[in-house]
mmCIF file of C-alpha atoms and ligand atoms in Angstrom:
data_model
loop_
_atom_site.group_PDB
_atom_site.id
_atom_site.type_symbol
_atom_site.label_atom_id
_atom_site.label_comp_id
_atom_site.label_asym_id
_atom_site.label_seq_id
_atom_site.Cartn_x
_atom_site.Cartn_y
_atom_site.Cartn_z
ATOM 1 C CA MET A 399 12.822 -28.653 -51.691
ATOM 2 C CA THR A 400 12.963 -28.010 -47.984
ATOM 3 C CA ARG A 401 10.685 -25.400 -46.536
ATOM 4 C CA ALA A 402 12.113 -22.701 -44.319
ATOM 5 C CA ARG A 403 11.030 -23.037 -40.675
ATOM 6 C CA PRO A 404 8.769 -20.218 -39.497
ATOM 7 C CA GLN A 405 10.649 -17.473 -37.637
ATOM 8 C CA THR A 406 8.248 -17.772 -34.706
ATOM 9 C CA SER A 407 9.326 -21.346 -33.990
ATOM 10 C CA SER A 408 10.382 -21.602 -30.354
ATOM 11 C CA ALA A 409 13.591 -23.354 -31.446
ATOM 12 C CA HIS A 410 14.621 -20.012 -32.946
ATOM 13 C CA ILE A 411 13.519 -17.786 -30.117
ATOM 14 C CA ASP A 412 16.375 -15.676 -28.835
ATOM 15 C CA LEU A 413 15.871 -16.199 -25.152
ATOM 16 C CA THR A 414 17.030 -12.691 -24.338
ATOM 17 C CA ASP A 415 13.434 -11.776 -25.298
ATOM 18 C CA LEU A 416 12.487 -13.335 -22.010
ATOM 19 C CA LEU A 417 15.014 -11.526 -19.884
ATOM 20 C CA SER A 418 14.185 -8.753 -17.467
ATOM 21 C CA PRO A 419 12.788 -5.589 -19.061
ATOM 22 C CA ARG A 420 15.311 -3.763 -16.891
ATOM 23 C CA MET A 421 18.135 -5.226 -18.938
ATOM 24 C CA PRO A 422 16.624 -5.871 -22.352
ATOM 25 C CA HIS A 423 19.014 -7.273 -24.945
ATOM 26 C CA ARG A 424 22.069 -6.192 -23.005
ATOM 27 C CA GLN A 425 23.991 -9.149 -24.304
ATOM 28 C CA PRO A 426 22.033 -10.186 -27.422
ATOM 29 C CA ALA A 427 25.096 -11.414 -29.245
ATOM 30 C CA THR A 428 26.202 -13.734 -26.475
ATOM 31 C CA ALA A 429 23.081 -15.021 -24.732
ATOM 32 C CA PRO A 430 22.338 -18.616 -25.707
ATOM 33 C CA THR A 431 19.421 -19.471 -27.962
ATOM 34 C CA ALA A 432 16.818 -22.140 -27.260
ATOM 35 C CA ALA A 433 17.967 -24.213 -30.229
ATOM 36 C CA GLY A 434 21.597 -23.907 -29.127
ATOM 37 C CA ILE A 435 20.798 -25.066 -25.607
ATOM 38 C CA VAL A 436 18.799 -28.020 -26.899
ATOM 39 C CA ARG A 437 21.554 -29.045 -29.316
ATOM 40 C CA ALA A 438 24.134 -28.945 -26.543
ATOM 41 C CA LEU A 439 22.058 -30.566 -23.822
ATOM 42 C CA LEU A 440 20.459 -33.548 -25.552
ATOM 43 C CA PRO A 441 23.679 -35.266 -26.649
ATOM 44 C CA TRP A 442 25.202 -34.495 -23.252
ATOM 45 C CA PHE A 443 22.256 -36.121 -21.493
ATOM 46 C CA ALA A 444 22.387 -39.158 -23.770
ATOM 47 C CA THR A 445 25.948 -39.858 -22.673
ATOM 48 C CA HIS A 446 26.019 -38.499 -19.109
ATOM 49 C CA ALA A 447 22.616 -39.351 -17.597
ATOM 50 C CA ARG A 448 22.890 -41.274 -14.355
ATOM 51 C CA GLU A 449 21.451 -44.790 -14.373
ATOM 52 C CA LEU A 450 18.348 -44.353 -12.215
ATOM 53 C CA PRO A 451 15.713 -47.086 -11.922
ATOM 54 C CA TRP A 452 12.787 -44.827 -12.869
ATOM 55 C CA ARG A 453 14.609 -43.903 -16.073
ATOM 56 C CA ARG A 454 14.154 -47.465 -17.322
ATOM 57 C CA THR A 455 10.393 -47.076 -17.623
ATOM 58 C CA LEU A 456 7.826 -44.916 -19.390
ATOM 59 C CA ASP A 457 5.067 -46.027 -17.002
ATOM 60 C CA PRO A 458 3.468 -42.755 -15.795
ATOM 61 C CA TYR A 459 2.549 -44.362 -12.461
ATOM 62 C CA ALA A 460 6.168 -45.317 -11.720
ATOM 63 C CA ILE A 461 7.418 -41.904 -12.865
ATOM 64 C CA TRP A 462 4.811 -40.139 -10.751
ATOM 65 C CA ILE A 463 5.853 -42.084 -7.621
ATOM 66 C CA SER A 464 9.514 -41.201 -8.248
ATOM 67 C CA GLU A 465 8.717 -37.505 -8.744
ATOM 68 C CA ILE A 466 6.736 -37.291 -5.496
ATOM 69 C CA MET A 467 9.388 -39.182 -3.531
ATOM 70 C CA LEU A 468 12.157 -36.981 -4.946
ATOM 71 C CA GLN A 469 10.528 -33.841 -3.553
ATOM 72 C CA GLN A 470 12.614 -32.885 -0.500
ATOM 73 C CA THR A 471 14.569 -36.165 -0.663
ATOM 74 C CA GLN A 472 17.903 -37.157 -2.189
ATOM 75 C CA VAL A 473 18.135 -39.607 -5.082
ATOM 76 C CA LYS A 474 20.188 -42.190 -3.161
ATOM 77 C CA THR A 475 17.615 -42.245 -0.356
ATOM 78 C CA VAL A 476 14.709 -42.539 -2.771
ATOM 79 C CA ILE A 477 16.003 -45.510 -4.823
ATOM 80 C CA PRO A 478 15.313 -48.284 -2.236
ATOM 81 C CA TYR A 479 11.979 -46.690 -1.266
ATOM 82 C CA TRP A 480 10.868 -46.492 -4.899
ATOM 83 C CA GLU A 481 11.888 -50.080 -5.608
ATOM 84 C CA ARG A 482 10.108 -51.389 -2.499
ATOM 85 C CA TRP A 483 6.988 -49.336 -3.296
ATOM 86 C CA LEU A 484 6.794 -50.592 -6.877
ATOM 87 C CA ARG A 485 7.140 -54.193 -5.688
ATOM 88 C CA ALA A 486 4.402 -53.738 -3.069
ATOM 89 C CA LEU A 487 2.039 -51.490 -5.071
ATOM 90 C CA PRO A 488 2.932 -51.982 -8.747
ATOM 91 C CA ASP A 489 0.096 -49.987 -10.287
ATOM 92 C CA VAL A 490 -2.505 -47.337 -9.663
ATOM 93 C CA GLN A 491 -5.173 -49.943 -8.827
ATOM 94 C CA SER A 492 -3.101 -51.561 -6.071
ATOM 95 C CA LEU A 493 -2.326 -48.155 -4.543
ATOM 96 C CA ALA A 494 -5.986 -47.125 -4.660
ATOM 97 C CA ALA A 495 -7.043 -50.327 -2.893
ATOM 98 C CA ALA A 496 -4.266 -50.478 -0.268
ATOM 99 C CA PRO A 497 -5.030 -49.846 3.432
ATOM 100 C CA GLU A 498 -3.728 -46.412 4.453
ATOM 101 C CA GLU A 499 -1.595 -48.037 7.169
ATOM 102 C CA ARG A 500 0.293 -49.974 4.468
ATOM 103 C CA VAL A 501 0.856 -46.863 2.356
ATOM 104 C CA LEU A 502 2.226 -44.983 5.369
ATOM 105 C CA LYS A 503 4.463 -47.913 6.326
ATOM 106 C CA LEU A 504 5.951 -47.952 2.815
ATOM 107 C CA TRP A 505 6.577 -44.221 3.155
ATOM 108 C CA GLU A 506 7.997 -44.462 6.687
ATOM 109 C CA GLY A 507 11.207 -42.448 6.930
ATOM 110 C CA LEU A 508 10.614 -40.221 3.889
ATOM 111 C CA GLY A 509 8.764 -37.586 5.937
ATOM 112 C CA TYR A 510 6.151 -35.100 4.719
ATOM 113 C CA TYR A 511 3.500 -37.808 4.887
ATOM 114 C CA THR A 512 0.848 -35.670 3.191
ATOM 115 C CA ARG A 513 2.643 -36.697 0.003
ATOM 116 C CA ALA A 514 1.826 -40.376 0.646
ATOM 117 C CA ARG A 515 -1.795 -39.617 1.509
ATOM 118 C CA ASN A 516 -2.194 -37.488 -1.616
ATOM 119 C CA LEU A 517 -0.705 -40.276 -3.737
ATOM 120 C CA GLN A 518 -3.456 -42.568 -2.561
ATOM 121 C CA LYS A 519 -6.185 -39.942 -3.007
ATOM 122 C CA ALA A 520 -4.960 -39.291 -6.547
ATOM 123 C CA ALA A 521 -4.775 -43.038 -7.319
ATOM 124 C CA ARG A 522 -8.411 -43.362 -6.255
ATOM 125 C CA GLU A 523 -9.346 -40.469 -8.545
ATOM 126 C CA VAL A 524 -7.509 -42.084 -11.449
ATOM 127 C CA VAL A 525 -9.449 -45.305 -10.854
ATOM 128 C CA GLU A 526 -12.821 -43.583 -10.402
ATOM 129 C CA GLN A 527 -12.581 -40.796 -12.979
ATOM 130 C CA HIS A 528 -10.110 -42.075 -15.583
ATOM 131 C CA GLY A 529 -10.964 -45.790 -15.635
ATOM 132 C CA GLY A 530 -7.645 -46.658 -13.973
ATOM 133 C CA ARG A 531 -5.529 -45.195 -16.797
ATOM 134 C CA PHE A 532 -3.152 -42.427 -15.780
ATOM 135 C CA PRO A 533 -4.272 -39.297 -17.713
ATOM 136 C CA ARG A 534 -2.037 -37.995 -20.520
ATOM 137 C CA GLU A 535 -3.371 -34.435 -20.619
ATOM 138 C CA PRO A 536 -1.261 -32.005 -18.521
ATOM 139 C CA ALA A 537 -4.418 -30.265 -17.236
ATOM 140 C CA ALA A 538 -5.914 -33.580 -16.093
ATOM 141 C CA ILE A 539 -2.631 -34.550 -14.403
ATOM 142 C CA LEU A 540 -2.465 -31.157 -12.699
ATOM 143 C CA ALA A 541 -5.996 -31.609 -11.343
ATOM 144 C CA LEU A 542 -4.989 -34.677 -9.302
ATOM 145 C CA PRO A 543 -4.394 -34.205 -5.548
ATOM 146 C CA GLY A 544 -0.809 -33.425 -4.557
ATOM 147 C CA ILE A 545 0.317 -32.605 -8.105
ATOM 148 C CA GLY A 546 1.554 -29.097 -8.785
ATOM 149 C CA ARG A 547 2.740 -27.478 -11.989
ATOM 150 C CA TYR A 548 6.252 -28.907 -11.723
ATOM 151 C CA THR A 549 5.115 -32.504 -11.142
ATOM 152 C CA ALA A 550 2.447 -32.342 -13.867
ATOM 153 C CA GLY A 551 5.069 -31.038 -16.302
ATOM 154 C CA ALA A 552 7.536 -33.730 -15.287
ATOM 155 C CA ILE A 553 5.061 -36.600 -15.698
ATOM 156 C CA ALA A 554 3.632 -35.292 -18.990
ATOM 157 C CA SER A 555 7.067 -34.737 -20.499
ATOM 158 C CA ILE A 556 8.904 -37.776 -19.129
ATOM 159 C CA ALA A 557 6.143 -40.364 -19.580
ATOM 160 C CA PHE A 558 4.400 -38.931 -22.660
ATOM 161 C CA ASN A 559 7.102 -36.741 -24.254
ATOM 162 C CA GLN A 560 4.826 -33.703 -24.170
ATOM 163 C CA PRO A 561 6.349 -30.193 -24.404
ATOM 164 C CA THR A 562 5.376 -29.228 -20.845
ATOM 165 C CA PRO A 563 7.878 -27.130 -18.895
ATOM 166 C CA ILE A 564 9.364 -27.992 -15.517
ATOM 167 C CA LEU A 565 10.909 -25.694 -12.967
ATOM 168 C CA ASP A 566 12.460 -27.109 -9.819
ATOM 169 C CA GLY A 567 15.445 -25.987 -7.761
ATOM 170 C CA ASN A 568 17.947 -27.538 -10.174
ATOM 171 C CA VAL A 569 16.359 -25.978 -13.264
ATOM 172 C CA ILE A 570 16.086 -22.587 -11.555
ATOM 173 C CA ARG A 571 19.797 -22.697 -10.769
ATOM 174 C CA VAL A 572 20.756 -23.575 -14.349
ATOM 175 C CA LEU A 573 18.490 -20.938 -15.940
ATOM 176 C CA THR A 574 19.342 -18.082 -13.591
ATOM 177 C CA ARG A 575 23.048 -18.745 -14.208
ATOM 178 C CA LEU A 576 22.750 -19.245 -17.962
ATOM 179 C CA PHE A 577 21.032 -15.866 -18.319
ATOM 180 C CA ALA A 578 22.530 -14.172 -15.238
ATOM 181 C CA LEU A 579 19.038 -13.418 -13.949
ATOM 182 C CA ALA A 580 19.128 -11.221 -10.883
ATOM 183 C CA GLY A 581 16.456 -11.292 -8.187
ATOM 184 C CA ASP A 582 14.666 -13.847 -6.061
ATOM 185 C CA PRO A 583 13.332 -16.700 -8.249
ATOM 186 C CA LYS A 584 10.327 -16.994 -5.930
ATOM 187 C CA GLU A 585 9.355 -13.412 -6.729
ATOM 188 C CA LYS A 586 6.330 -13.394 -9.071
ATOM 189 C CA GLN A 587 7.796 -11.665 -12.114
ATOM 190 C CA LEU A 588 11.055 -13.558 -12.207
ATOM 191 C CA ASN A 589 9.290 -16.821 -11.489
ATOM 192 C CA ALA A 590 6.924 -16.275 -14.422
ATOM 193 C CA ARG A 591 9.903 -15.443 -16.634
ATOM 194 C CA LEU A 592 11.678 -18.638 -15.600
ATOM 195 C CA TRP A 593 8.577 -20.687 -16.463
ATOM 196 C CA ARG A 594 8.500 -19.039 -19.886
ATOM 197 C CA LEU A 595 12.173 -19.852 -20.420
ATOM 198 C CA ALA A 596 11.558 -23.467 -19.429
ATOM 199 C CA GLU A 597 8.577 -23.540 -21.796
ATOM 200 C CA ALA A 598 10.612 -22.109 -24.668
ATOM 201 C CA LEU A 599 13.329 -24.704 -24.140
ATOM 202 C CA VAL A 600 11.054 -27.734 -24.090
ATOM 203 C CA GLY A 601 9.153 -26.244 -27.049
ATOM 204 C CA ALA A 602 12.423 -25.963 -28.930
ATOM 205 C CA ALA A 603 13.247 -29.575 -28.089
ATOM 206 C CA ALA A 604 9.893 -30.654 -29.551
ATOM 207 C CA GLU A 605 10.619 -28.765 -32.774
ATOM 208 C CA THR A 606 14.246 -29.705 -33.238
ATOM 209 C CA PRO A 607 14.467 -32.106 -36.194
ATOM 210 C CA HIS A 608 15.729 -35.493 -35.129
ATOM 211 C CA SER A 609 18.342 -35.333 -37.866
ATOM 212 C CA ALA A 610 19.835 -32.292 -36.130
ATOM 213 C CA LEU A 611 20.471 -34.267 -32.992
ATOM 214 C CA ARG A 612 23.595 -36.344 -33.063
ATOM 215 C CA ILE A 613 22.405 -38.603 -30.297
ATOM 216 C CA LEU A 614 18.834 -38.651 -29.091
ATOM 217 C CA HIS A 615 17.839 -40.132 -25.777
ATOM 218 C CA SER A 616 15.324 -42.922 -26.335
ATOM 219 C CA ALA A 617 12.703 -41.229 -24.152
ATOM 220 C CA GLY A 618 12.064 -38.510 -26.767
ATOM 221 C CA PRO A 619 13.333 -34.936 -27.001
ATOM 222 C CA CYS A 620 10.910 -33.248 -24.558
ATOM 223 C CA SER A 621 11.500 -35.897 -21.927
ATOM 224 C CA ALA A 622 15.254 -35.799 -22.491
ATOM 225 C CA LEU A 623 15.464 -32.003 -22.445
ATOM 226 C CA ASN A 624 13.600 -31.642 -19.162
ATOM 227 C CA GLN A 625 15.573 -34.431 -17.543
ATOM 228 C CA ALA A 626 18.810 -32.981 -18.922
ATOM 229 C CA LEU A 627 18.126 -29.600 -17.306
ATOM 230 C CA MET A 628 17.511 -31.276 -13.950
ATOM 231 C CA GLU A 629 20.493 -33.580 -14.384
ATOM 232 C CA LEU A 630 22.804 -30.699 -15.218
ATOM 233 C CA GLY A 631 21.662 -28.856 -12.085
ATOM 234 C CA ALA A 632 22.111 -31.945 -9.915
ATOM 235 C CA THR A 633 25.507 -33.083 -11.189
ATOM 236 C CA VAL A 634 27.335 -30.171 -12.881
ATOM 237 C CA CYS A 635 25.673 -26.847 -12.110
ATOM 238 C CA THR A 636 25.667 -27.548 -8.392
ATOM 239 C CA PRO A 637 24.885 -24.923 -5.725
ATOM 240 C CA ARG A 638 28.541 -24.712 -4.629
ATOM 241 C CA GLY A 639 31.509 -25.240 -6.939
ATOM 242 C CA PRO A 640 29.747 -25.829 -10.281
ATOM 243 C CA THR A 641 32.032 -27.679 -12.686
ATOM 244 C CA CYS A 642 31.713 -25.202 -15.544
ATOM 245 C CA LEU A 643 34.771 -26.661 -17.270
ATOM 246 C CA VAL A 644 32.818 -29.790 -18.204
ATOM 247 C CA CYS A 645 29.454 -28.081 -18.718
ATOM 248 C CA PRO A 646 27.953 -28.436 -22.210
ATOM 249 C CA LEU A 647 26.436 -24.932 -21.871
ATOM 250 C CA ALA A 648 29.576 -23.142 -20.681
ATOM 251 C CA ALA A 649 30.229 -21.320 -23.974
ATOM 252 C CA GLY A 650 26.994 -19.343 -23.757
ATOM 253 C CA CYS A 651 26.540 -19.147 -19.988
ATOM 254 C CA LEU A 652 26.468 -15.500 -18.919
ATOM 255 C CA ALA A 653 27.159 -16.136 -15.227
ATOM 256 C CA HIS A 654 30.136 -18.361 -15.994
ATOM 257 C CA ARG A 655 31.544 -15.954 -18.552
ATOM 258 C CA SER A 656 31.478 -13.136 -16.039
ATOM 259 C CA GLY A 657 32.960 -15.366 -13.304
ATOM 260 C CA ARG A 658 29.806 -15.080 -11.187
ATOM 261 C CA ALA A 659 28.270 -18.556 -11.365
ATOM 262 C CA GLU A 660 27.808 -18.803 -7.601
ATOM 263 C CA ASP A 661 26.102 -15.405 -7.452
ATOM 264 C CA PHE A 662 22.961 -17.046 -8.866
ATOM 265 C CA PRO A 663 20.227 -17.797 -8.004
ATOM 266 C CA GLN A 664 19.723 -14.852 -5.689
ATOM 267 C CA ALA A 665 17.220 -16.424 -3.317
ATOM 268 C CA LYS A 666 16.244 -14.528 -0.178
ATOM 269 C CA ALA A 667 17.941 -15.773 2.980
ATOM 270 C CA ARG A 668 15.840 -18.327 4.830
ATOM 271 C CA ALA A 669 14.170 -17.443 8.111
ATOM 272 C CA ALA A 670 16.317 -18.406 11.109
ATOM 273 C CA ALA A 671 15.688 -21.899 12.460
ATOM 274 C CA THR A 672 13.532 -22.253 15.571
ATOM 275 C CA GLU A 673 14.640 -24.612 18.338
ATOM 276 C CA ARG A 674 11.991 -26.893 19.884
ATOM 277 C CA ARG A 675 12.335 -29.467 22.636
ATOM 278 C CA PHE A 676 10.109 -32.386 23.577
ATOM 279 C CA VAL A 677 10.191 -34.965 26.333
ATOM 280 C CA VAL A 678 9.386 -38.456 25.015
ATOM 281 C CA VAL A 679 8.600 -41.301 27.393
ATOM 282 C CA VAL A 680 9.030 -44.941 26.468
ATOM 283 C CA LEU A 681 6.799 -46.693 28.978
ATOM 284 C CA GLU A 682 7.143 -50.462 29.328
ATOM 285 C CA ARG A 683 4.822 -52.989 30.912
ATOM 286 C CA ASP A 684 4.983 -56.777 30.547
ATOM 287 C CA GLY A 685 7.340 -56.504 27.586
ATOM 288 C CA LYS A 686 5.051 -54.077 25.724
ATOM 289 C CA PHE A 687 5.518 -50.386 24.939
ATOM 290 C CA LEU A 688 2.926 -47.642 25.130
ATOM 291 C CA VAL A 689 2.398 -46.062 21.696
ATOM 292 C CA ARG A 690 -0.198 -43.732 20.259
ATOM 293 C CA GLN A 691 -1.400 -42.705 16.834
ATOM 294 C CA ARG A 692 -1.206 -39.049 15.873
ATOM 295 C CA PRO A 693 -4.683 -37.586 15.359
ATOM 296 C CA GLN A 694 -6.052 -36.309 12.047
ATOM 297 C CA GLN A 695 -5.464 -32.641 11.138
ATOM 298 C CA VAL A 696 -1.994 -32.510 12.696
ATOM 299 C CA VAL A 697 1.425 -32.912 11.092
ATOM 300 C CA ASN A 698 2.187 -36.599 10.472
ATOM 301 C CA ALA A 699 -1.471 -37.547 11.095
ATOM 302 C CA GLY A 700 -2.050 -41.281 11.404
ATOM 303 C CA LEU A 701 1.566 -42.119 12.196
ATOM 304 C CA TRP A 702 2.591 -43.761 15.469
ATOM 305 C CA GLU A 703 4.806 -42.336 18.215
ATOM 306 C CA PHE A 704 5.707 -42.705 21.878
ATOM 307 C CA PRO A 705 3.850 -40.363 24.269
ATOM 308 C CA ASN A 706 5.502 -36.949 24.322
ATOM 309 C CA GLU A 707 5.035 -33.375 25.438
ATOM 310 C CA GLU A 708 6.647 -30.172 24.261
ATOM 311 C CA LEU A 709 8.854 -28.382 26.775
ATOM 312 C CA THR A 710 7.974 -24.740 26.332
ATOM 313 C CA ASP A 711 10.352 -23.647 29.097
ATOM 314 C CA PRO A 712 13.898 -24.088 27.739
ATOM 315 C CA THR A 713 15.252 -24.600 31.278
ATOM 316 C CA ALA A 714 12.723 -27.331 32.149
ATOM 317 C CA GLU A 715 14.224 -30.598 33.337
ATOM 318 C CA ALA A 716 12.974 -33.605 31.348
ATOM 319 C CA CYS A 717 12.608 -36.101 34.259
ATOM 320 C CA ALA A 718 10.820 -33.605 36.492
ATOM 321 C CA THR A 719 8.435 -32.658 33.662
ATOM 322 C CA ALA A 720 7.664 -36.307 32.831
ATOM 323 C CA ALA A 721 7.158 -37.111 36.507
ATOM 324 C CA LYS A 722 4.612 -34.320 36.887
ATOM 325 C CA TRP A 723 2.877 -35.172 33.602
ATOM 326 C CA LEU A 724 2.584 -38.930 34.200
ATOM 327 C CA GLY A 725 2.284 -39.021 37.994
ATOM 328 C CA LEU A 726 5.396 -41.194 38.449
ATOM 329 C CA PRO A 727 8.414 -40.429 40.691
ATOM 330 C CA PRO A 728 11.367 -38.750 38.873
ATOM 331 C CA ARG A 729 13.623 -41.705 39.826
ATOM 332 C CA ALA A 730 11.405 -43.981 37.654
ATOM 333 C CA PHE A 731 12.927 -42.522 34.491
ATOM 334 C CA THR A 732 16.171 -43.515 32.805
ATOM 335 C CA PRO A 733 17.402 -41.030 30.178
ATOM 336 C CA LEU A 734 18.294 -42.496 26.760
ATOM 337 C CA LYS A 735 20.320 -40.800 24.047
ATOM 338 C CA PRO A 736 18.522 -37.606 22.864
ATOM 339 C CA VAL A 737 17.300 -37.637 19.264
ATOM 340 C CA LYS A 738 17.759 -34.560 17.107
ATOM 341 C CA HIS A 739 15.995 -33.900 13.820
ATOM 342 C CA SER A 740 14.743 -31.077 11.627
ATOM 343 C CA ILE A 741 11.365 -30.437 10.045
ATOM 344 C CA THR A 742 11.064 -27.397 7.788
ATOM 345 C CA ARG A 743 12.482 -24.520 9.884
ATOM 346 C CA TYR A 744 12.349 -26.362 13.210
ATOM 347 C CA ARG A 745 15.413 -27.889 14.874
ATOM 348 C CA ILE A 746 13.938 -30.406 17.260
ATOM 349 C CA THR A 747 15.504 -32.179 20.228
ATOM 350 C CA LEU A 748 13.732 -35.145 21.788
ATOM 351 C CA ASP A 749 14.781 -35.882 25.387
ATOM 352 C CA VAL A 750 14.009 -39.587 25.577
ATOM 353 C CA LEU A 751 13.226 -41.254 28.913
ATOM 354 C CA ARG A 752 12.487 -44.905 29.585
ATOM 355 C CA ALA A 753 10.359 -46.098 32.526
ATOM 356 C CA LYS A 754 8.513 -49.158 33.836
ATOM 357 C CA ALA A 755 4.820 -48.332 34.032
ATOM 358 C CA GLY A 756 3.892 -50.474 37.067
ATOM 359 C CA ARG A 757 0.335 -51.773 37.540
ATOM 360 C CA LYS A 758 -1.455 -48.498 38.205
ATOM 361 C CA ARG A 759 -3.412 -47.256 35.163
ATOM 362 C CA LEU A 760 -2.007 -43.949 33.894
ATOM 363 C CA ALA A 761 -4.031 -41.130 32.352
ATOM 364 C CA VAL A 762 -1.809 -41.207 29.245
ATOM 365 C CA GLU A 763 -3.028 -44.775 28.481
ATOM 366 C CA THR A 764 -6.509 -43.563 27.514
ATOM 367 C CA SER A 765 -5.439 -42.429 24.071
ATOM 368 C CA ALA A 766 -2.707 -45.013 23.542
ATOM 369 C CA THR A 767 -2.161 -48.740 23.165
ATOM 370 C CA TRP A 768 0.384 -51.331 24.353
ATOM 371 C CA ALA A 769 2.420 -52.901 21.549
ATOM 372 C CA ASP A 770 5.123 -55.575 21.691
ATOM 373 C CA ALA A 771 8.412 -55.210 19.791
ATOM 374 C CA THR A 772 7.042 -56.989 16.682
ATOM 375 C CA ALA A 773 3.998 -54.701 16.517
ATOM 376 C CA VAL A 774 6.226 -51.642 17.028
ATOM 377 C CA GLU A 775 8.303 -52.813 14.065
ATOM 378 C CA GLN A 776 5.208 -53.221 11.868
ATOM 379 C CA LEU A 777 3.497 -49.907 12.658
ATOM 380 C CA ALA A 778 4.313 -46.785 10.634
ATOM 381 C CA PHE A 779 6.241 -44.458 12.951
ATOM 382 C CA THR A 780 7.403 -40.900 12.388
ATOM 383 C CA SER A 781 11.098 -40.892 11.462
ATOM 384 C CA ALA A 782 12.283 -39.494 14.791
ATOM 385 C CA HIS A 783 10.237 -41.980 16.826
ATOM 386 C CA ARG A 784 11.434 -44.859 14.625
ATOM 387 C CA ARG A 785 14.941 -43.869 15.694
ATOM 388 C CA ILE A 786 13.800 -44.072 19.330
ATOM 389 C CA ALA A 787 12.293 -47.510 18.692
ATOM 390 C CA ARG A 788 15.695 -48.639 17.373
ATOM 391 C CA LEU A 789 17.311 -47.462 20.633
ATOM 392 C CA LEU A 790 15.218 -50.067 22.444
ATOM 393 C CA VAL A 791 16.522 -53.056 20.501
HETATM 394 FE FE1 SF4 B 1775 26.131 -23.781 -14.551
HETATM 395 FE FE2 SF4 B 1775 28.695 -23.271 -15.057
HETATM 396 FE FE3 SF4 B 1775 27.195 -24.612 -16.818
HETATM 397 FE FE4 SF4 B 1775 26.800 -22.008 -16.410
HETATM 398 S S1 SF4 B 1775 28.643 -22.963 -17.245
HETATM 399 S S2 SF4 B 1775 25.216 -23.587 -16.589
HETATM 400 S S3 SF4 B 1775 27.195 -21.848 -14.221
HETATM 401 S S4 SF4 B 1775 27.779 -25.276 -14.762
#
């Protein structure tokens, strides 16, 4: 005799319970249920998941590295970085013991270098406090440096199949559309509600009997459900032009059914970008280039760059500014192609000048060093200055 499942099981939660109190149960007959979402998503994921290298492993270290790299960075960019990193630093012990310079070099080009530094800090904690074994408990994972609620949930669910929720940009998009949730997802109340929805879904995945799933991804239902939500957001429920016609959740999706998929999520408009301009000087003497390491406590600390100064006056002329700064005549400088890049809300232009340094010692040399082309190649440069280094070849 089979026993009836308790009514409080999260697989049977009607997710409209978690909708805004301002619109309670407005569409109770049509809103999808947790069990329904799980039953639709898991088979879809089993047949539609992209082949990604970190999906071939259950090693929490490898999954953790992929999750940190994927923050702010596209999958196709991350793949070669992840593969190179795993070859160079295959486990938590090798990362803990690596020189910081090597860690930064492996990260070079991914940006947001605090992520790389935190990876190493966390690896050292795992070695010192967990005997070198990556912790399984979500709270212990969350306590590691650089790991927030999303990353802890991702590692615990993907590596250990634990029913921990995840909420990233892709999942927010899917959930706000599925339930037509109005408001800014960063706003406290809605954000808490989205976490509860994500929790109910992964809880339902954990409780769904395997026999009820036509095809189950080998990673386990919690892992598969969380990855399926992200995968759906990345490949089907995209920010522009979601392909609802092929979506496994289309039948119950409130935004799609009302023809308003692109109206969600309703994030606040971003602050306008700020333009910034720098003059960068590539000084050359005896076949070597003057480079300096960025100090601690600043953005991109520890990375290398060519000497540079910010131009606070938008009308300032780059050669004249460099001449005054370095004590060289303006005719000493040859402009190279400007380099443009963006960091957070800043749109940055680097006016790049090249000059021979001559024999006279310059003030700028005090905090810098001369490096030949091979050394420049081996040092970890900020992304923009690596592009300048390539202009020299
Ligand atoms: Fe997104 Fe469309 Fe699927 Fe709804 S039906 S979850 S809007 S892709």
